[in-house]
mmCIF file of C-alpha atoms and ligand atoms in Angstrom:
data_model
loop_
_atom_site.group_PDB
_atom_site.id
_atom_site.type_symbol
_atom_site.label_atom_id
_atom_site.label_comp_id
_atom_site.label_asym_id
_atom_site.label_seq_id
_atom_site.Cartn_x
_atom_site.Cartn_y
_atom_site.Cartn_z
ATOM 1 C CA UNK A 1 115.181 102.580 105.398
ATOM 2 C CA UNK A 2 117.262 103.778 107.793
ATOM 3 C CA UNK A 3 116.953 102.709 111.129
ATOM 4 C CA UNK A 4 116.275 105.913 114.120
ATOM 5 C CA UNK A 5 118.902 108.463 113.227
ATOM 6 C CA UNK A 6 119.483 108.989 116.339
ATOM 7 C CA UNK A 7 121.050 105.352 117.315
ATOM 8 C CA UNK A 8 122.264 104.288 113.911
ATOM 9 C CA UNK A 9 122.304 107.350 111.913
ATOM 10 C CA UNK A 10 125.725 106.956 110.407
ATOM 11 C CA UNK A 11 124.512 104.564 108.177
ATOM 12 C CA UNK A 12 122.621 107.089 106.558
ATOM 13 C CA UNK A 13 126.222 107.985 104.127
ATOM 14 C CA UNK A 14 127.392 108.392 100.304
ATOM 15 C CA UNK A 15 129.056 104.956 101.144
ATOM 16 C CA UNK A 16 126.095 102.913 102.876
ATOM 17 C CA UNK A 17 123.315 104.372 100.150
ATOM 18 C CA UNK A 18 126.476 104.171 97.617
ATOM 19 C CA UNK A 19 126.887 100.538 97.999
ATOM 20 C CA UNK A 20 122.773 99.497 98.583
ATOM 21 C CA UNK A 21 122.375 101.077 95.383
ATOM 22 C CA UNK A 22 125.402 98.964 93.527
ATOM 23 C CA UNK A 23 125.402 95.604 95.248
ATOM 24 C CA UNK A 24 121.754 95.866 96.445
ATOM 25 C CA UNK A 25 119.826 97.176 93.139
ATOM 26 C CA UNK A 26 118.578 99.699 96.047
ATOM 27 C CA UNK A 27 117.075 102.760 94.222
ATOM 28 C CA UNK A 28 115.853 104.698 97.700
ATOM 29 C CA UNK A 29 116.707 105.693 100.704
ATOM 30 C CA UNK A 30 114.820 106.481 103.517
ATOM 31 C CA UNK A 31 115.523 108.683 106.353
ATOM 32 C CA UNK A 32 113.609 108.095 109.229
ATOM 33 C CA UNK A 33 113.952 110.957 111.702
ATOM 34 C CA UNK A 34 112.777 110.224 115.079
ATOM 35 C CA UNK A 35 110.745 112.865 117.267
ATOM 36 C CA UNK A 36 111.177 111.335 120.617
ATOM 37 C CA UNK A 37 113.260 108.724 121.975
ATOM 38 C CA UNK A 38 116.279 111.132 121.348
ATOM 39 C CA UNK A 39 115.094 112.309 118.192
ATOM 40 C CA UNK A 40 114.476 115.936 116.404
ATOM 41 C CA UNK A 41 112.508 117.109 120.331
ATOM 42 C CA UNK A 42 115.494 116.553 121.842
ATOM 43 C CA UNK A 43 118.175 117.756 119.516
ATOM 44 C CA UNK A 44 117.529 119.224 116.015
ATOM 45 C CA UNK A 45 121.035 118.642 115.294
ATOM 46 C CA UNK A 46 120.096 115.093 114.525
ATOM 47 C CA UNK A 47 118.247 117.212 111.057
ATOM 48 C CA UNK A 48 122.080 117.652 109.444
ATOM 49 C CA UNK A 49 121.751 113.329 109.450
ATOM 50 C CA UNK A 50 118.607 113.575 107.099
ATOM 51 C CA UNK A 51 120.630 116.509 105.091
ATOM 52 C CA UNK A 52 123.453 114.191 104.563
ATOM 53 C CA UNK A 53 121.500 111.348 103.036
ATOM 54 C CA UNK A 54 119.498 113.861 100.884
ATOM 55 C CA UNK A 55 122.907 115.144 99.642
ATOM 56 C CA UNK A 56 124.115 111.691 99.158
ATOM 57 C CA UNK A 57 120.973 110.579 97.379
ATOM 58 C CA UNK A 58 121.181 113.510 94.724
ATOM 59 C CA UNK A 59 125.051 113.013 93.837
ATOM 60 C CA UNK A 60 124.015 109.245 93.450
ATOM 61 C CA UNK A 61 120.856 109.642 91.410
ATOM 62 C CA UNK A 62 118.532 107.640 93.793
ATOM 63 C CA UNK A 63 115.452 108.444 95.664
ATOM 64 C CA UNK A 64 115.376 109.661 98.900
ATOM 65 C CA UNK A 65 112.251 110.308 101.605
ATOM 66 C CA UNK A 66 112.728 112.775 104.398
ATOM 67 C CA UNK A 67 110.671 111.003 107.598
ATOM 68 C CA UNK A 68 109.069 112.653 110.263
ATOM 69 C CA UNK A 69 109.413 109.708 111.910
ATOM 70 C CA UNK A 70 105.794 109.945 114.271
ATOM 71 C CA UNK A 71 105.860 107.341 116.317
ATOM 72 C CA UNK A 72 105.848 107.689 120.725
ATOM 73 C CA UNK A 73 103.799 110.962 119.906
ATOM 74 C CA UNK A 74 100.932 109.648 118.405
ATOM 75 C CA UNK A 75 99.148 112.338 117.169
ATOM 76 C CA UNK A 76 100.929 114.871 115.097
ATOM 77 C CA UNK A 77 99.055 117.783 115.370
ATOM 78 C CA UNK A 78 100.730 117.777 118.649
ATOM 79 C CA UNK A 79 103.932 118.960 117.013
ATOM 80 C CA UNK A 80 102.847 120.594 114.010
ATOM 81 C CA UNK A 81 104.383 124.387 114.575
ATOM 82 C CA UNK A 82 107.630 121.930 114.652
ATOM 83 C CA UNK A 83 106.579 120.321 111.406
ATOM 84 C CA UNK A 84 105.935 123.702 109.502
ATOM 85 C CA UNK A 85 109.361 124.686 110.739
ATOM 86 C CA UNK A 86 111.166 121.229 109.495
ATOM 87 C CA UNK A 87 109.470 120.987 106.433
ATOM 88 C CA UNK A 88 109.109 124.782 105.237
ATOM 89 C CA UNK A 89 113.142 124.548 105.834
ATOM 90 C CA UNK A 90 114.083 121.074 103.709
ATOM 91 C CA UNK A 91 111.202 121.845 100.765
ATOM 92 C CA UNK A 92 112.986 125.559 100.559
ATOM 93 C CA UNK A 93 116.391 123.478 100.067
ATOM 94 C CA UNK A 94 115.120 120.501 98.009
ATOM 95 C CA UNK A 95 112.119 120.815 96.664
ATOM 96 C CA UNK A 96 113.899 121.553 93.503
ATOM 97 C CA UNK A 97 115.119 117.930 93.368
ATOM 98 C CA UNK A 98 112.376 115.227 91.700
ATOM 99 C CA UNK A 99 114.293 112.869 93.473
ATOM 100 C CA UNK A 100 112.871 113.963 97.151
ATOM 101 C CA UNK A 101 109.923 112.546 98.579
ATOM 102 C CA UNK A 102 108.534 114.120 102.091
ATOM 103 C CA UNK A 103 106.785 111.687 104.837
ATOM 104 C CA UNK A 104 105.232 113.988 106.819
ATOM 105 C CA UNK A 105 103.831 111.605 109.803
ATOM 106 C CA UNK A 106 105.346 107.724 109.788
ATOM 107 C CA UNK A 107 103.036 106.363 111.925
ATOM 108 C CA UNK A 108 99.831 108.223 113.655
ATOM 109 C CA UNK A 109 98.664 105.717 116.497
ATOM 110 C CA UNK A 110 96.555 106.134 119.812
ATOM 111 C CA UNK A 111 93.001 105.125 120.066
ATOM 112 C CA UNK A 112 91.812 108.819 120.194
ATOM 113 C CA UNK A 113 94.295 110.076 116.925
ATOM 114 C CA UNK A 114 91.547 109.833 114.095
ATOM 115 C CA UNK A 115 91.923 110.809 110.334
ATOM 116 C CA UNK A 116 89.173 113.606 110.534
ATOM 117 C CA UNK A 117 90.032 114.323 113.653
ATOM 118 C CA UNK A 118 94.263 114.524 113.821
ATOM 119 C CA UNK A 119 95.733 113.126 111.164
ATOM 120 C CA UNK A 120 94.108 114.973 108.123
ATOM 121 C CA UNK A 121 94.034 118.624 109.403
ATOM 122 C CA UNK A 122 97.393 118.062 110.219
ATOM 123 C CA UNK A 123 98.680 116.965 106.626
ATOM 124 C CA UNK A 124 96.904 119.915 105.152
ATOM 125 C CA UNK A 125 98.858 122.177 107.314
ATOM 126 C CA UNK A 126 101.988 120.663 106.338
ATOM 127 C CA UNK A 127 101.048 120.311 102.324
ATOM 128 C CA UNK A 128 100.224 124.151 102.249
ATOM 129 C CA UNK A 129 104.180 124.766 103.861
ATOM 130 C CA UNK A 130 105.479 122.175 101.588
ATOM 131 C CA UNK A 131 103.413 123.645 98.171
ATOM 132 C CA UNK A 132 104.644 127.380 98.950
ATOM 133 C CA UNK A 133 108.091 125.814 97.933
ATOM 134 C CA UNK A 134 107.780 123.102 96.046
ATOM 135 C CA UNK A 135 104.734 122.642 93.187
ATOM 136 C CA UNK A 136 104.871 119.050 92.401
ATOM 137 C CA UNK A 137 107.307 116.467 94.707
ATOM 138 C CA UNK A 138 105.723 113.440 96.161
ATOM 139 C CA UNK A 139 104.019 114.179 99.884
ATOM 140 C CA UNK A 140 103.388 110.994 101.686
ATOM 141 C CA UNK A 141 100.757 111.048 104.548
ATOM 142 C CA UNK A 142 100.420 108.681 107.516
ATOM 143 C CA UNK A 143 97.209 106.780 107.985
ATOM 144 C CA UNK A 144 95.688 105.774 111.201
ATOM 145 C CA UNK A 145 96.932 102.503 113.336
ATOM 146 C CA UNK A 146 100.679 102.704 112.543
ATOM 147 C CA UNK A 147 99.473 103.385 108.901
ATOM 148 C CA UNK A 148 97.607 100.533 108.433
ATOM 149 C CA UNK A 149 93.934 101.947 108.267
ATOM 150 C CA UNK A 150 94.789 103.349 104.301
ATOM 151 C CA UNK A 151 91.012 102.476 104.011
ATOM 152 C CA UNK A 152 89.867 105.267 106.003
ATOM 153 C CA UNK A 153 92.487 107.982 104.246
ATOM 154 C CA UNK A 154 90.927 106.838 100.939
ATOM 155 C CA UNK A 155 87.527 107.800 101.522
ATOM 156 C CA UNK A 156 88.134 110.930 102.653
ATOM 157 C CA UNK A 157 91.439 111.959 100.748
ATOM 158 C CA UNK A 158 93.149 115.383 100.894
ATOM 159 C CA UNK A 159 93.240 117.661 97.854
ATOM 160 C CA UNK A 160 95.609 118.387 95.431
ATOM 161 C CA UNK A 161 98.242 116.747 93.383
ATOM 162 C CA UNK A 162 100.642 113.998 94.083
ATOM 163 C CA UNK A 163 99.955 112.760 97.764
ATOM 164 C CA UNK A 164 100.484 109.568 98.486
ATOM 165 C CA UNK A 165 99.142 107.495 101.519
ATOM 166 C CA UNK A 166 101.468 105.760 103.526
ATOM 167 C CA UNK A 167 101.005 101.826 104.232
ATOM 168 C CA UNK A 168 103.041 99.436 106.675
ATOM 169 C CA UNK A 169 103.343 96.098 107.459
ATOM 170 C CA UNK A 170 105.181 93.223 109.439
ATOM 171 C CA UNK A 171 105.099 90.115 107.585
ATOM 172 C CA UNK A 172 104.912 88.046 110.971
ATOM 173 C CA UNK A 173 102.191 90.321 112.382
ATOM 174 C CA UNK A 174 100.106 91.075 109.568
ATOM 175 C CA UNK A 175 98.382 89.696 106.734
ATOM 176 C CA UNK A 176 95.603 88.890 104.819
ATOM 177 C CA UNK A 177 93.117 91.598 106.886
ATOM 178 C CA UNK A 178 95.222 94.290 106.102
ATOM 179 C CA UNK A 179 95.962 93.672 102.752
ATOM 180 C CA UNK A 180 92.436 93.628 102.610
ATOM 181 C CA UNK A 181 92.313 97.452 103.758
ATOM 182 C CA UNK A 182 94.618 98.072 101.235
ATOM 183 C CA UNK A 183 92.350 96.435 98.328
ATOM 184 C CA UNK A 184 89.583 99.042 99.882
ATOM 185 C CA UNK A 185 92.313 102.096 99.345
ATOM 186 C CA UNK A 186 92.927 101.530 95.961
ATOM 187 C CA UNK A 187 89.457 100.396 94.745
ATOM 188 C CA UNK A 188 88.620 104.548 96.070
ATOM 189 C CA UNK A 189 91.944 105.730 94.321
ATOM 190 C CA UNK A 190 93.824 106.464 96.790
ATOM 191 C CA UNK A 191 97.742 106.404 95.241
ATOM 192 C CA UNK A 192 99.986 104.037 98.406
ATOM 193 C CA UNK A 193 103.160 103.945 99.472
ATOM 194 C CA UNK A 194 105.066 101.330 101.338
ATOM 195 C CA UNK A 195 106.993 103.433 103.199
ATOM 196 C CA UNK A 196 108.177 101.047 106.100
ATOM 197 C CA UNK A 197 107.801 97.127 106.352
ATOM 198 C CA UNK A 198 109.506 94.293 108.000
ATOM 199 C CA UNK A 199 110.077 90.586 107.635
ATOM 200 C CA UNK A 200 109.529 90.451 111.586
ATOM 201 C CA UNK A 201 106.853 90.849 114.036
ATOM 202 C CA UNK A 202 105.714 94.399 114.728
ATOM 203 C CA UNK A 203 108.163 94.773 117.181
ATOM 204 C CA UNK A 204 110.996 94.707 114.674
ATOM 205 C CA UNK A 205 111.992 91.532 116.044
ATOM 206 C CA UNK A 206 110.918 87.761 117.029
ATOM 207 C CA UNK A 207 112.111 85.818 113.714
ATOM 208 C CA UNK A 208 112.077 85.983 109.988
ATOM 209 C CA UNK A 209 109.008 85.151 108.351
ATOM 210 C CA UNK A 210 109.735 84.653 104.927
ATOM 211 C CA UNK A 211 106.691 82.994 103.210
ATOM 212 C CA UNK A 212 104.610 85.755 104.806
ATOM 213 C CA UNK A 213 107.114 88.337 103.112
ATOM 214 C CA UNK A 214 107.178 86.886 99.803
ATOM 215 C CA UNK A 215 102.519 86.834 99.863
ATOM 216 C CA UNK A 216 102.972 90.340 101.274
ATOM 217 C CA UNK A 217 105.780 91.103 98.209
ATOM 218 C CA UNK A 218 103.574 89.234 95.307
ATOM 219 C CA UNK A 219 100.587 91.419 96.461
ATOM 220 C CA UNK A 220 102.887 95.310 96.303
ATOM 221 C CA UNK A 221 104.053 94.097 92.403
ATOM 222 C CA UNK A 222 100.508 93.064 91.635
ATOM 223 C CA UNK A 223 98.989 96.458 92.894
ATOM 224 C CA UNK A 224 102.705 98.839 91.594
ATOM 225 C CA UNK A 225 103.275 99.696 95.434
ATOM 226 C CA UNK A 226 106.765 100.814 96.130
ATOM 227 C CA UNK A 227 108.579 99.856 99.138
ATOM 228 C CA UNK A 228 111.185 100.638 101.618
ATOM 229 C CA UNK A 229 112.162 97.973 104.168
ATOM 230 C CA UNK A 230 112.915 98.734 107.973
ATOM 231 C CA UNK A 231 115.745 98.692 108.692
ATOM 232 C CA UNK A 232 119.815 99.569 108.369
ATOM 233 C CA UNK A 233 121.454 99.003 111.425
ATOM 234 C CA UNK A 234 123.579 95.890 113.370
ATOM 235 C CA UNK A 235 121.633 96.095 116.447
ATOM 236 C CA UNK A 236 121.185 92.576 116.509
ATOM 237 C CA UNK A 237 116.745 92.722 115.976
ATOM 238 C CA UNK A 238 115.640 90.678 113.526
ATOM 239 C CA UNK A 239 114.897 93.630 110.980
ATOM 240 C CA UNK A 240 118.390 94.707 110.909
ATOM 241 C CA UNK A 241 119.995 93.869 107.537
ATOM 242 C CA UNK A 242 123.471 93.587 109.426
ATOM 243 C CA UNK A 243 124.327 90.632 112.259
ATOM 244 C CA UNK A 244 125.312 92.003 115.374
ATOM 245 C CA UNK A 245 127.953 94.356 116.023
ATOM 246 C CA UNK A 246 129.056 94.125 112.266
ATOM 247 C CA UNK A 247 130.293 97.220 110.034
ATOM 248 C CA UNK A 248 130.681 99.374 113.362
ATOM 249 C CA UNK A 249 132.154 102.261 110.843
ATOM 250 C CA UNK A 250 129.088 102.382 108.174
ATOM 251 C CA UNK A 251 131.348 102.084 104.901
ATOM 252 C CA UNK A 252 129.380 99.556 103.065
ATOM 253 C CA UNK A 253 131.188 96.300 101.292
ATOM 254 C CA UNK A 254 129.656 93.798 103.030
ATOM 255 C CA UNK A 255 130.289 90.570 102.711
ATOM 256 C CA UNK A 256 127.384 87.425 103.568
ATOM 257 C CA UNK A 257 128.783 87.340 106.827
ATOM 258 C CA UNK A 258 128.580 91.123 107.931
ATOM 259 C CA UNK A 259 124.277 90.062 107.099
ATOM 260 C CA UNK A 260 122.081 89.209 109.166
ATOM 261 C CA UNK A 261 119.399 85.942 107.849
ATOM 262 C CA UNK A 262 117.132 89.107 106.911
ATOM 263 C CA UNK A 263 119.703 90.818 105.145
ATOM 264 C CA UNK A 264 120.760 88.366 102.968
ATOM 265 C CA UNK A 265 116.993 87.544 102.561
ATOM 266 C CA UNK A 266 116.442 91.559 101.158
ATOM 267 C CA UNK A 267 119.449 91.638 99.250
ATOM 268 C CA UNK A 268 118.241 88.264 97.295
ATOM 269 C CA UNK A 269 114.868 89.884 96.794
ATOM 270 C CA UNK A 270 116.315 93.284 95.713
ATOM 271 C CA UNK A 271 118.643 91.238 93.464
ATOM 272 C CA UNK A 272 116.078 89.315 92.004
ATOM 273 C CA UNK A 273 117.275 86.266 92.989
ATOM 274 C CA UNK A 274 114.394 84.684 95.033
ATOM 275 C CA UNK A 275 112.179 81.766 94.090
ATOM 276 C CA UNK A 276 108.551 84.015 94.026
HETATM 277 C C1 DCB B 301 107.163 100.856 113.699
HETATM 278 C C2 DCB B 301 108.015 102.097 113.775
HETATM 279 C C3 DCB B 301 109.484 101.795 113.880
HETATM 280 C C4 DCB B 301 109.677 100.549 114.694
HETATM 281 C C5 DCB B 301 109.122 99.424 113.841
HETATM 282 C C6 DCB B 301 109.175 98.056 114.517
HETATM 283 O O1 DCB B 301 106.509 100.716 114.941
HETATM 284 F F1 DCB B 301 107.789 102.950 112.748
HETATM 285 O O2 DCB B 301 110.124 102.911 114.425
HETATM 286 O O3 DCB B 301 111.057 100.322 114.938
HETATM 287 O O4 DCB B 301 107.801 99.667 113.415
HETATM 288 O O5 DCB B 301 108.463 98.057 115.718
HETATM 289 C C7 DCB B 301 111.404 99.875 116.242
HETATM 290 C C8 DCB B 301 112.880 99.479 116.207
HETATM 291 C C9 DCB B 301 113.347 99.152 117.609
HETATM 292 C C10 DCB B 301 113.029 100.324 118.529
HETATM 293 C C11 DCB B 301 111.549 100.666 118.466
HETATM 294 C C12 DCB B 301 111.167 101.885 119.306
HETATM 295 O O6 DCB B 301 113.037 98.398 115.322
HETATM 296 O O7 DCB B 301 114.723 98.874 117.603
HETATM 297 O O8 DCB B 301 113.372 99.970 119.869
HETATM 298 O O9 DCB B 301 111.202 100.956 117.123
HETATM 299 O O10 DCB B 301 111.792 103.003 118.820
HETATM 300 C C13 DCB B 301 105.352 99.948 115.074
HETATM 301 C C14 DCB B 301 104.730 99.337 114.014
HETATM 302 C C15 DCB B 301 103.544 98.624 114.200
HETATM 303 C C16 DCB B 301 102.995 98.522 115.461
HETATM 304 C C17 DCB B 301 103.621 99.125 116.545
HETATM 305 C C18 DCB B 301 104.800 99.832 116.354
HETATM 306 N N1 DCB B 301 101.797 97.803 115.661
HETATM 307 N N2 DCB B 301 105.448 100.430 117.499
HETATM 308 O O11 DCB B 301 101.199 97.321 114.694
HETATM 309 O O12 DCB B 301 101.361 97.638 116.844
HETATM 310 O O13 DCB B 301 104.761 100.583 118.526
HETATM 311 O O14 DCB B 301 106.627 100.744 117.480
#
């Protein structure tokens, strides 16, 4: 995944996605388009970033998901004429493409955002806009409590075909309890996709926890959940695949010491070359 597009959105190239997908094994990319924090509700120019990666991701035959990246707005209803606008716009342009998933809400959060309530009215809003253009690509729907509460989403699931329900973790914050939400999802059907995880604590940061990652890992093959990890970018957090400060011009071709310890971790276990 791409880090916000807003701070580290040049990542999101033919060259970056270009080179995750040789030296990396990478097969998807993931745009994740922040609302606020100087995202999209500040300046929709930050939309020709997710366009860029989409066009990338076609010439290079990999996957791609367009994220509306919900995250300091909790609920997304509250933004939903937005939503309509965004994603009536990008399924119009792409919804041709098999290879083009759409994330419609990354993370619904807030003690008062249920999945009656919020989070499901608002995906059926959104999967009406997205189904006038496109009959058949993937729509992936956030889940209440940063997407963590898949359970509730699966007993109460949204008609119509191929919606996914979107699941996240951080290895050093969660564990065993949520996976145990997720054995709930899938025991009621409910199709899941890891759309955003991290070696780290929730924050994004405070160390790599790599036995936690590799339980969490074991668990997605077991159950055929795919996965995108958070996050491209040399920020210098903990989930950033690049050490601080390195590959300030987003061309790829990094070396072991452009990595950070978690992105040499990812690139072993996208290589296949980790000890399970
Ligand atoms: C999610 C968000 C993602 C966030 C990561 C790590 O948030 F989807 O946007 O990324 O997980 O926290 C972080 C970046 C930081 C940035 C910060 C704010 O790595 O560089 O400063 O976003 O934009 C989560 C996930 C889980 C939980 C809370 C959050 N949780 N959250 O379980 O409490 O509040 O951001």
């Amino acid at each position: 995944s791409s880090h916000g597009l807003q701070w580290y959105g040049k990542y999101a190239n033919e060259n970056v996605i270009g080179w995750l997908r040789d030296d990396w094994n990478s097969q998807i990319w993931r745009s994740a388009m922040y609302l606020t924090e100087g995202g999209y509700l500040n300046s929709k120019a930050i939309k020709t970033k997710v366009i860029d990666s989409v066009e990338a991701a076609i010439k290079l035959g990999v996957y791609v998901i367009v994220d509306w990246h919900v995250l300091g707005n909790g609920d997304p209803m509250v933004h939903l004429e937005q939503s309509k606008e965004f994603f009536d716009e990008m399924s119009k342009k792409y919804g041709s493409y098999p290879n083009v998933l759409w994330e419609i809400c990354n993370e619904p959060n807030g003690d008062k955002v249920t999945w009656e309530g919020n989070i499901k009215p608002y995906a059926e809003e959104i999967v009406k806009v997205i189904r006038a253009n496109d009959p058949d690509n993937i729509i992936i729907v956030g889940t209440p409590r940063w997407s963590q509460r898949v359970d509730l989403a699966s007993k109460n699931q949204i008609k119509g075909d191929n919606i996914m329900y979107t699941l996240h973790f951080y290895a050093g914050s969660h564990g065993k309890a949520n996976r145990k939400l997720v054995k709930t999802a899938l025991k009621n059907g409910a199709a899941l996709f890891c759309t955003e995880w991290g070696t780290t604590k929730e924050s994004g940061d405070g160390g790599v926890f790599e036995k936690e990652t590799k339980e969490w890992l074991n668990f997605l093959e077991r159950n055929n959940i795919s996965w995108t990890n958070w996050a491209v970018n040399n920020k210098g957090e903990d989930s950033g695949i690049l050490a601080f400060g390195k590959d300030k011009d987003a061309k790829g071709g990094w070396t072991d010491k452009d990595l950070s310890p978690d992105g040499k971790f990812l690139r072993k276990i996208l290589r296949n070359e980790l000890d399970k």
